[in-house]
Coordinates of C-alpha atoms in Angstrom, one line a residue:
M1 CA 90.8 63.9 288.4
T2 CA 89.7 63.6 291.8
S3 CA 88.4 67.8 291.6
G4 CA 86.8 66.5 288.6
T5 CA 85.0 63.7 290.5
K6 CA 84.3 66.0 293.4
A7 CA 82.6 68.2 290.6
E8 CA 79.9 65.8 289.3
T9 CA 79.4 64.7 292.6
R10 CA 78.4 67.7 293.3
T11 CA 76.7 68.8 290.3
D12 CA 75.2 65.3 290.6
E13 CA 73.7 66.5 294.2
D14 CA 72.8 70.1 293.3
M15 CA 70.7 68.1 291.0
T16 CA 68.7 65.8 293.5
T17 CA 69.3 67.7 296.8
P18 CA 68.0 71.5 297.0
S19 CA 70.4 73.6 298.1
S20 CA 70.2 76.8 300.2
E21 CA 72.3 80.3 299.4
F22 CA 72.2 83.3 301.3
S23 CA 72.4 86.1 299.2
G24 CA 72.0 89.6 300.3
G25 CA 69.7 87.8 303.0
E26 CA 67.3 86.2 300.9
T27 CA 66.4 82.7 301.0
E28 CA 66.1 80.8 297.3
V29 CA 64.4 77.7 297.0
R30 CA 64.5 75.6 294.2
E31 CA 61.9 73.4 292.7
P32 CA 62.4 69.5 292.3
R33 CA 63.0 69.4 288.2
L34 CA 61.4 65.3 287.0
T35 CA 63.8 63.3 284.5
K36 CA 63.1 62.5 281.3
G37 CA 62.4 58.6 281.8
T38 CA 59.3 60.3 284.1
W39 CA 58.0 62.2 281.2
I40 CA 58.6 59.9 278.9
G41 CA 56.3 57.5 281.3
L42 CA 53.5 59.8 281.5
A43 CA 53.1 60.7 278.0
V44 CA 52.8 56.7 277.2
I45 CA 50.6 56.6 280.0
A46 CA 48.3 59.8 278.6
V47 CA 48.6 58.3 275.0
I48 CA 47.4 54.9 276.9
V49 CA 44.5 56.7 278.5
A50 CA 43.1 58.7 275.4
L51 CA 43.1 55.7 273.2
V52 CA 41.1 53.6 276.1
V53 CA 38.3 56.3 275.9
I54 CA 38.8 56.9 272.2
F55 CA 37.8 52.8 271.7
G56 CA 35.7 53.0 274.5
I57 CA 33.5 56.2 272.8
A58 CA 33.7 53.8 269.7
A59 CA 32.6 50.6 271.1
R60 CA 29.8 52.4 272.7
H61 CA 28.7 53.9 269.7
K62 CA 29.2 50.8 267.5
S63 CA 26.6 49.3 270.2
E64 CA 23.9 51.5 270.3
S65 CA 24.0 51.9 266.6
T66 CA 23.7 47.8 266.3
L67 CA 21.1 48.1 269.0
E68 CA 19.2 50.6 267.2
T69 CA 19.1 48.1 263.7
D70 CA 18.4 45.1 265.7
T71 CA 15.1 46.6 267.2
K72 CA 14.5 48.2 264.1
A73 CA 14.5 44.3 262.5
A74 CA 12.9 42.8 265.1
S75 CA 9.9 45.3 264.8
I76 CA 9.2 44.1 261.4
P77 CA 7.7 40.7 261.5
S78 CA 8.8 37.8 259.9
V79 CA 5.9 35.9 257.7
N80 CA 5.6 32.8 255.9
V81 CA 3.6 33.0 252.6
I82 CA 2.2 30.6 250.3
H83 CA 1.0 31.2 246.7
P84 CA -2.5 29.7 246.0
V85 CA -2.9 26.8 243.9
S86 CA -5.3 25.7 241.5
S87 CA -8.0 23.0 242.6
V88 CA -9.0 20.3 240.1
L89 CA -12.1 18.0 241.2
S90 CA -11.3 14.7 241.0
S91 CA -13.1 12.3 238.5
G92 CA -13.7 10.0 241.2
L93 CA -15.3 11.3 244.8
A94 CA -15.7 9.2 247.3
L95 CA -18.4 9.6 249.9
P96 CA -19.3 8.1 253.4
G97 CA -22.8 6.9 253.6
N98 CA -24.9 4.9 255.9
T99 CA -27.1 1.6 254.8
Q100 CA -30.5 1.4 255.4
A101 CA -33.2 -1.5 254.8
Y102 CA -35.3 -1.0 251.9
V103 CA -38.3 -1.7 254.5
D104 CA -37.9 -1.1 257.6
T105 CA -41.3 -1.5 260.2
P106 CA -42.0 -2.0 263.8
I107 CA -45.0 -4.4 264.3
Y108 CA -47.6 -3.5 267.1
A109 CA -50.2 -5.3 268.5
R110 CA -54.0 -4.0 267.8
T111 CA -55.4 -5.9 270.8
S112 CA -54.9 -6.1 274.4
G113 CA -54.0 -9.4 276.3
Y114 CA -51.1 -11.8 277.3
L115 CA -48.7 -13.0 275.1
K116 CA -49.5 -16.7 274.4
S117 CA -46.4 -17.8 272.2
W118 CA -44.1 -16.2 269.2
H119 CA -42.7 -18.3 266.7
F120 CA -39.6 -16.0 265.4
D121 CA -36.2 -14.8 267.2
I122 CA -33.7 -11.9 265.9
G123 CA -32.5 -12.7 262.8
A124 CA -35.2 -15.0 261.5
H125 CA -36.1 -14.6 257.9
V126 CA -40.0 -14.7 257.8
R127 CA -42.3 -14.9 254.8
K128 CA -44.6 -12.7 254.2
G129 CA -48.2 -14.1 255.9
Q130 CA -46.0 -16.1 257.9
L131 CA -47.5 -16.4 261.7
M132 CA -45.3 -14.8 264.2
A133 CA -47.0 -14.7 267.4
V134 CA -50.6 -15.4 269.0
I135 CA -52.1 -13.4 272.0
E136 CA -54.8 -14.3 274.5
T137 CA -57.6 -12.4 274.7
P138 CA -60.4 -14.0 277.3
E139 CA -62.0 -10.2 277.9
L140 CA -62.3 -10.0 273.7
D141 CA -63.5 -13.3 273.5
E142 CA -66.1 -12.9 276.4
Q143 CA -67.2 -9.6 274.8
L144 CA -67.8 -11.6 271.4
Q145 CA -69.6 -14.1 272.5
V146 CA -71.8 -11.6 274.5
A147 CA -72.2 -9.8 271.2
Q148 CA -73.5 -12.3 269.1
A149 CA -75.8 -13.3 272.0
D150 CA -77.5 -9.5 271.9
L151 CA -77.1 -10.5 268.0
K152 CA -79.0 -13.7 268.6
S153 CA -81.6 -11.5 270.4
A154 CA -82.4 -9.0 268.3
E155 CA -82.7 -11.1 265.2
A156 CA -85.3 -12.6 267.3
N157 CA -87.1 -9.8 267.9
L158 CA -86.7 -8.5 264.4
N159 CA -88.5 -11.9 263.9
L160 CA -91.4 -10.8 266.1
A161 CA -91.5 -7.6 264.6
N162 CA -91.8 -8.4 261.3
T163 CA -94.6 -10.6 262.0
T164 CA -96.6 -8.3 263.4
S165 CA -96.4 -5.7 260.9
A166 CA -97.4 -8.3 258.2
R167 CA -100.7 -9.2 260.4
Y168 CA -101.2 -5.9 260.9
Q169 CA -101.2 -5.1 257.3
N170 CA -103.4 -7.7 256.5
L171 CA -105.8 -7.0 259.2
L172 CA -105.8 -3.3 257.8
T173 CA -106.9 -4.1 254.3
T174 CA -110.3 -5.7 256.3
N175 CA -110.5 -2.7 258.8
S176 CA -109.8 -5.0 261.8
V177 CA -107.1 -2.6 262.9
S178 CA -106.4 1.4 262.5
K179 CA -104.2 2.7 260.5
Q180 CA -102.5 4.0 263.9
E181 CA -101.9 0.3 265.1
T182 CA -100.5 -0.9 261.9
D183 CA -97.9 2.3 261.4
V184 CA -96.8 1.4 264.9
A185 CA -96.1 -2.3 264.1
V186 CA -94.3 -1.2 260.9
S187 CA -92.0 1.2 262.8
D188 CA -91.0 -1.2 265.4
A189 CA -90.2 -3.6 263.0
A190 CA -87.6 -1.2 261.5
A191 CA -86.5 -0.2 264.6
K192 CA -85.9 -3.9 265.3
K193 CA -83.8 -4.0 262.3
A194 CA -81.6 -1.6 262.9
A195 CA -81.2 -3.1 266.2
V196 CA -80.1 -6.0 264.3
D197 CA -77.8 -4.2 261.9
A198 CA -76.1 -2.4 265.0
S199 CA -75.7 -6.1 266.5
N200 CA -73.7 -7.1 263.5
A201 CA -71.5 -4.6 263.3
A202 CA -70.4 -5.0 266.7
V203 CA -69.8 -8.3 266.2
R204 CA -67.8 -7.7 263.1
R205 CA -66.0 -5.3 265.1
L206 CA -65.2 -8.0 267.7
Q207 CA -64.6 -10.8 265.2
Q208 CA -61.8 -8.0 263.4
L209 CA -60.0 -7.2 266.9
Q210 CA -60.1 -11.0 267.7
S211 CA -58.3 -11.6 264.5
F212 CA -55.5 -9.4 265.5
E213 CA -54.6 -12.1 267.7
K214 CA -52.9 -13.7 265.7
I215 CA -50.0 -12.0 264.5
Y216 CA -48.3 -12.3 260.6
A217 CA -45.6 -11.0 258.9
P218 CA -46.6 -8.1 256.5
F219 CA -43.4 -8.8 253.7
D220 CA -40.5 -10.8 253.7
G221 CA -37.6 -9.7 255.6
I222 CA -35.6 -10.0 258.6
V223 CA -36.7 -10.0 262.6
T224 CA -34.2 -7.1 263.6
A225 CA -36.0 -7.0 267.3
R226 CA -38.1 -8.8 269.7
N227 CA -39.5 -7.2 272.7
I228 CA -41.9 -9.1 274.2
D229 CA -42.3 -12.7 275.7
I230 CA -44.4 -15.7 276.7
G231 CA -47.2 -14.2 278.9
G232 CA -45.8 -10.5 279.0
L233 CA -49.2 -7.8 278.7
I234 CA -49.8 -6.2 275.3
Q235 CA -52.1 -3.0 276.0
A236 CA -53.2 -1.7 272.9
G237 CA -55.5 1.6 272.7
E238 CA -55.8 5.4 271.5
N239 CA -54.6 6.4 274.9
L240 CA -51.8 4.3 275.8
T241 CA -48.5 4.1 274.7
P242 CA -48.1 1.0 272.1
K243 CA -45.3 -1.5 272.7
E244 CA -43.3 -2.4 269.9
L245 CA -43.7 -6.4 269.4
F246 CA -40.9 -7.5 266.5
H247 CA -39.1 -5.0 264.0
L248 CA -39.1 -6.1 260.9
A249 CA -37.0 -5.1 257.8
A250 CA -36.5 -6.2 254.2
I251 CA -33.0 -6.0 253.0
Q252 CA -33.4 -8.1 249.4
K253 CA -32.7 -4.4 248.2
I254 CA -30.5 -1.9 250.5
R255 CA -31.2 2.0 250.8
V256 CA -28.1 4.1 250.9
F257 CA -28.2 7.9 251.7
V258 CA -25.4 10.0 251.0
S259 CA -24.4 13.7 251.0
V260 CA -22.9 15.0 248.6
P261 CA -21.1 18.2 248.5
E262 CA -23.0 21.3 246.5
A263 CA -20.0 21.4 244.3
Y264 CA -20.7 17.7 242.6
S265 CA -24.5 18.3 242.9
T266 CA -24.8 19.1 239.2
S267 CA -22.9 15.8 237.8
I268 CA -24.9 13.2 240.5
K269 CA -27.9 12.1 237.6
S270 CA -30.8 9.7 238.6
G271 CA -30.0 6.4 237.1
G272 CA -26.5 6.9 237.5
K273 CA -24.1 3.7 238.6
A274 CA -22.2 4.0 241.9
T275 CA -20.2 1.4 243.3
L276 CA -19.7 0.6 247.4
T277 CA -16.7 -0.5 249.4
L278 CA -16.8 -1.5 253.2
D279 CA -14.3 -2.4 255.7
E280 CA -16.2 -6.1 256.0
Y281 CA -15.0 -6.8 252.4
P282 CA -11.9 -4.8 251.9
D283 CA -11.6 -6.4 248.7
R284 CA -15.0 -6.0 246.7
E285 CA -17.2 -3.6 245.4
F286 CA -21.2 -3.5 245.7
E287 CA -22.5 -1.6 242.2
G288 CA -25.4 0.3 242.8
T289 CA -27.8 2.6 241.3
I290 CA -28.8 6.8 242.2
A291 CA -31.9 6.1 242.5
R292 CA -33.2 9.7 243.7
N293 CA -32.2 12.6 245.2
S294 CA -33.8 15.1 247.2
N295 CA -33.3 18.0 244.7
A296 CA -32.0 20.6 247.2
I297 CA -28.8 21.6 248.8
D298 CA -29.5 21.5 252.5
S299 CA -28.5 25.2 253.4
A300 CA -27.1 24.0 256.9
T301 CA -24.3 21.6 255.4
R302 CA -24.3 22.6 251.9
T303 CA -24.9 19.4 250.6
L304 CA -27.4 17.2 248.3
N305 CA -29.3 14.2 249.9
V306 CA -28.8 11.5 247.2
E307 CA -30.0 8.4 247.5
V308 CA -28.3 4.6 246.1
D309 CA -30.0 1.7 246.0
V310 CA -28.3 -1.9 245.9
E311 CA -29.5 -5.2 245.3
N312 CA -28.9 -7.4 248.7
P313 CA -30.0 -11.0 247.5
K314 CA -27.6 -13.0 249.9
G315 CA -28.1 -10.4 252.6
E316 CA -24.4 -9.7 252.7
L317 CA -25.0 -6.3 253.3
L318 CA -26.6 -5.1 256.6
P319 CA -28.9 -2.0 257.9
G320 CA -26.9 0.6 259.6
A321 CA -23.4 -0.6 258.1
Y322 CA -20.7 2.4 257.3
V323 CA -19.7 2.8 253.9
F324 CA -18.1 4.7 251.1
V325 CA -20.2 5.2 248.2
H326 CA -18.3 5.8 244.9
F327 CA -19.7 8.0 242.3
K328 CA -18.1 9.0 238.7
V329 CA -18.3 12.8 237.7
P330 CA -16.8 15.0 235.0
Q331 CA -13.0 16.4 235.8
R332 CA -12.9 20.1 236.0
S333 CA -10.9 22.5 237.2
S334 CA -12.0 25.0 239.8
N335 CA -11.1 28.0 241.7
L336 CA -8.0 28.6 243.4
M337 CA -7.2 26.9 246.8
I338 CA -5.4 28.1 249.5
P339 CA -5.0 26.3 253.5
S340 CA -7.4 27.3 256.0
N341 CA -4.8 28.7 258.1
T342 CA -4.7 31.8 256.3
L343 CA -8.0 33.2 256.9
L344 CA -8.9 36.2 258.8
F345 CA -12.2 37.0 260.5
R346 CA -12.7 40.2 261.1
A347 CA -16.0 42.7 261.4
Q348 CA -15.3 43.5 257.1
G349 CA -15.5 39.8 256.5
L350 CA -13.7 37.6 255.7
Q351 CA -10.0 38.5 254.6
V352 CA -6.0 37.2 253.8
G353 CA -3.5 39.0 254.2
V354 CA -1.4 39.6 250.6
V355 CA 2.7 40.6 250.7
R356 CA 3.2 43.3 248.0
D357 CA 6.9 45.1 247.9
G358 CA 7.3 44.1 251.2
R359 CA 4.1 45.4 252.8
V360 CA 0.9 43.6 253.7
Q361 CA -2.5 44.2 252.2
L362 CA -5.6 42.7 253.4
V363 CA -7.8 41.5 250.8
P364 CA -11.4 40.2 250.9
V365 CA -11.5 36.7 249.5
T366 CA -15.3 34.5 248.7
I367 CA -15.0 31.1 249.6
S368 CA -16.7 28.8 246.8
K369 CA -16.3 25.4 249.3
D370 CA -14.9 24.7 252.5
L371 CA -13.0 21.2 252.6
G372 CA -11.4 21.4 256.2
A373 CA -7.8 22.1 255.8
N374 CA -8.3 23.7 252.3
V375 CA -10.5 26.1 250.9
E376 CA -11.4 27.0 247.5
V377 CA -11.7 31.2 247.0
A378 CA -13.8 32.1 244.6
S379 CA -12.8 35.5 244.1
G380 CA -10.1 37.9 245.5
L381 CA -7.1 36.3 244.8
T382 CA -4.4 35.7 241.8
A383 CA -2.2 32.4 241.4
N384 CA 1.0 34.9 241.5
D385 CA -0.1 36.5 245.3
A386 CA 1.9 36.1 248.2
V387 CA -0.4 35.1 251.0
V388 CA 0.4 35.2 255.0
L389 CA 0.1 31.9 256.5
D390 CA -0.8 31.8 260.2
P391 CA -1.5 35.7 260.5
S392 CA -1.9 37.1 264.1
D393 CA -5.0 38.8 264.9
S394 CA -2.9 42.5 265.0
L395 CA -2.0 41.9 261.3
A396 CA -3.3 45.4 259.6
S397 CA -3.2 46.8 256.1
G398 CA 0.0 48.7 255.2
Q399 CA 2.3 46.9 257.9
E400 CA 5.8 46.3 256.9
V401 CA 6.9 42.5 256.9
Q402 CA 9.7 40.4 256.2
V403 CA 9.0 37.1 254.3
K404 CA 10.9 34.2 256.1
S405 CA 10.1 31.4 253.9
K406 CA 8.2 30.2 251.0
L407 CA 6.0 26.7 250.9
S408 CA 8.1 24.2 249.0
E409 CA 6.5 22.9 246.0
T410 CA 6.2 19.2 247.6
A411 CA 4.3 21.0 250.4
K412 CA 2.0 22.7 247.6
Q413 CA 1.1 19.6 245.5
M414 CA 0.5 17.4 248.8
Q415 CA -2.4 20.4 249.8
K416 CA -3.7 20.0 246.0
K417 CA -4.0 16.0 246.4
E418 CA -5.7 16.9 250.0
G419 CA -8.7 19.4 248.0
D420 CA -8.9 16.8 245.4
Q421 CA -9.9 14.3 247.7

């Protein structure tokens, strides 16, 4: 057993420790050998490294594929679309308007002088022919006295000339005076008659100017402005800018001017009825009559100017008030309606983007009526078209897009209601 143990020990030493044996004078060197466990460990490491490399390459390839897919998806813009809805013109049409006095007149002085007195202030109700103010005109009064004196002198000269002419004509019958002297006397009487006529005209003119010292109300109304006071200088003349003394408005009847959209212009007829509502009277309506219209569409606003007259015996409606005028018009269907934020303004004209088979087609449209937030389209679209909302300026025909969402039915109804208003 001892020798066996030694043999095993020897064998182990032979495996771990290199030995040198001399054979024929040559030295033999033994290479170290790896154990089985070492080989297994190396194999495991190699497998792990290979798996890491394989998984790394696969992950990188997957990331590149995902990035390519995401990039491609991101390059396709997402859009919201909406379908056009049918616009119905409501039977009730409410439009803003401004009230005006039926007669609105500034009152000026026709003669120069100083204001002696005034009898009505703003808000006063006056009747036609009532005295409103008196102007002192001392210079005009003196001119009238001079003209009257000139008239008396001209009349005296005329009387003398007539007497002389009559005498000369009588003396001519007895050949006591010459024909020439008689003709001179007759002509002098005619000239004196013309001078009297001129003096009479001057007196009447000054008397007419003097009558303007008193200012009377030209019609029944309310004084809306008074721009004078006692002692104020009043100047009148062709080369002077006249100063308004009073402003008088007749409000027994009120005019209301309304701009009616072109789409409703054919429904507004003279003699028709309309009602007025005001914020001052929230629970009341005032009935009026369509008196007339301009019979022409304003090219700038595409509206028809309509006048509605409203009786105002109690003076409840004031000139310059902001009112809403309600018209009754026949209810009828109109064109398709789309939001204003779908329109594209290009050099080719007005266009909208329509999504068809995943691609955008730019379609030219014609607008029949602009309602602000919405517009009515007369041609170019159908009710089934998917119109792009808020299109970008770079949107081009044929561009691929993906529909992100469609406008809900509730939103459509809200837009429809807004268009009806």
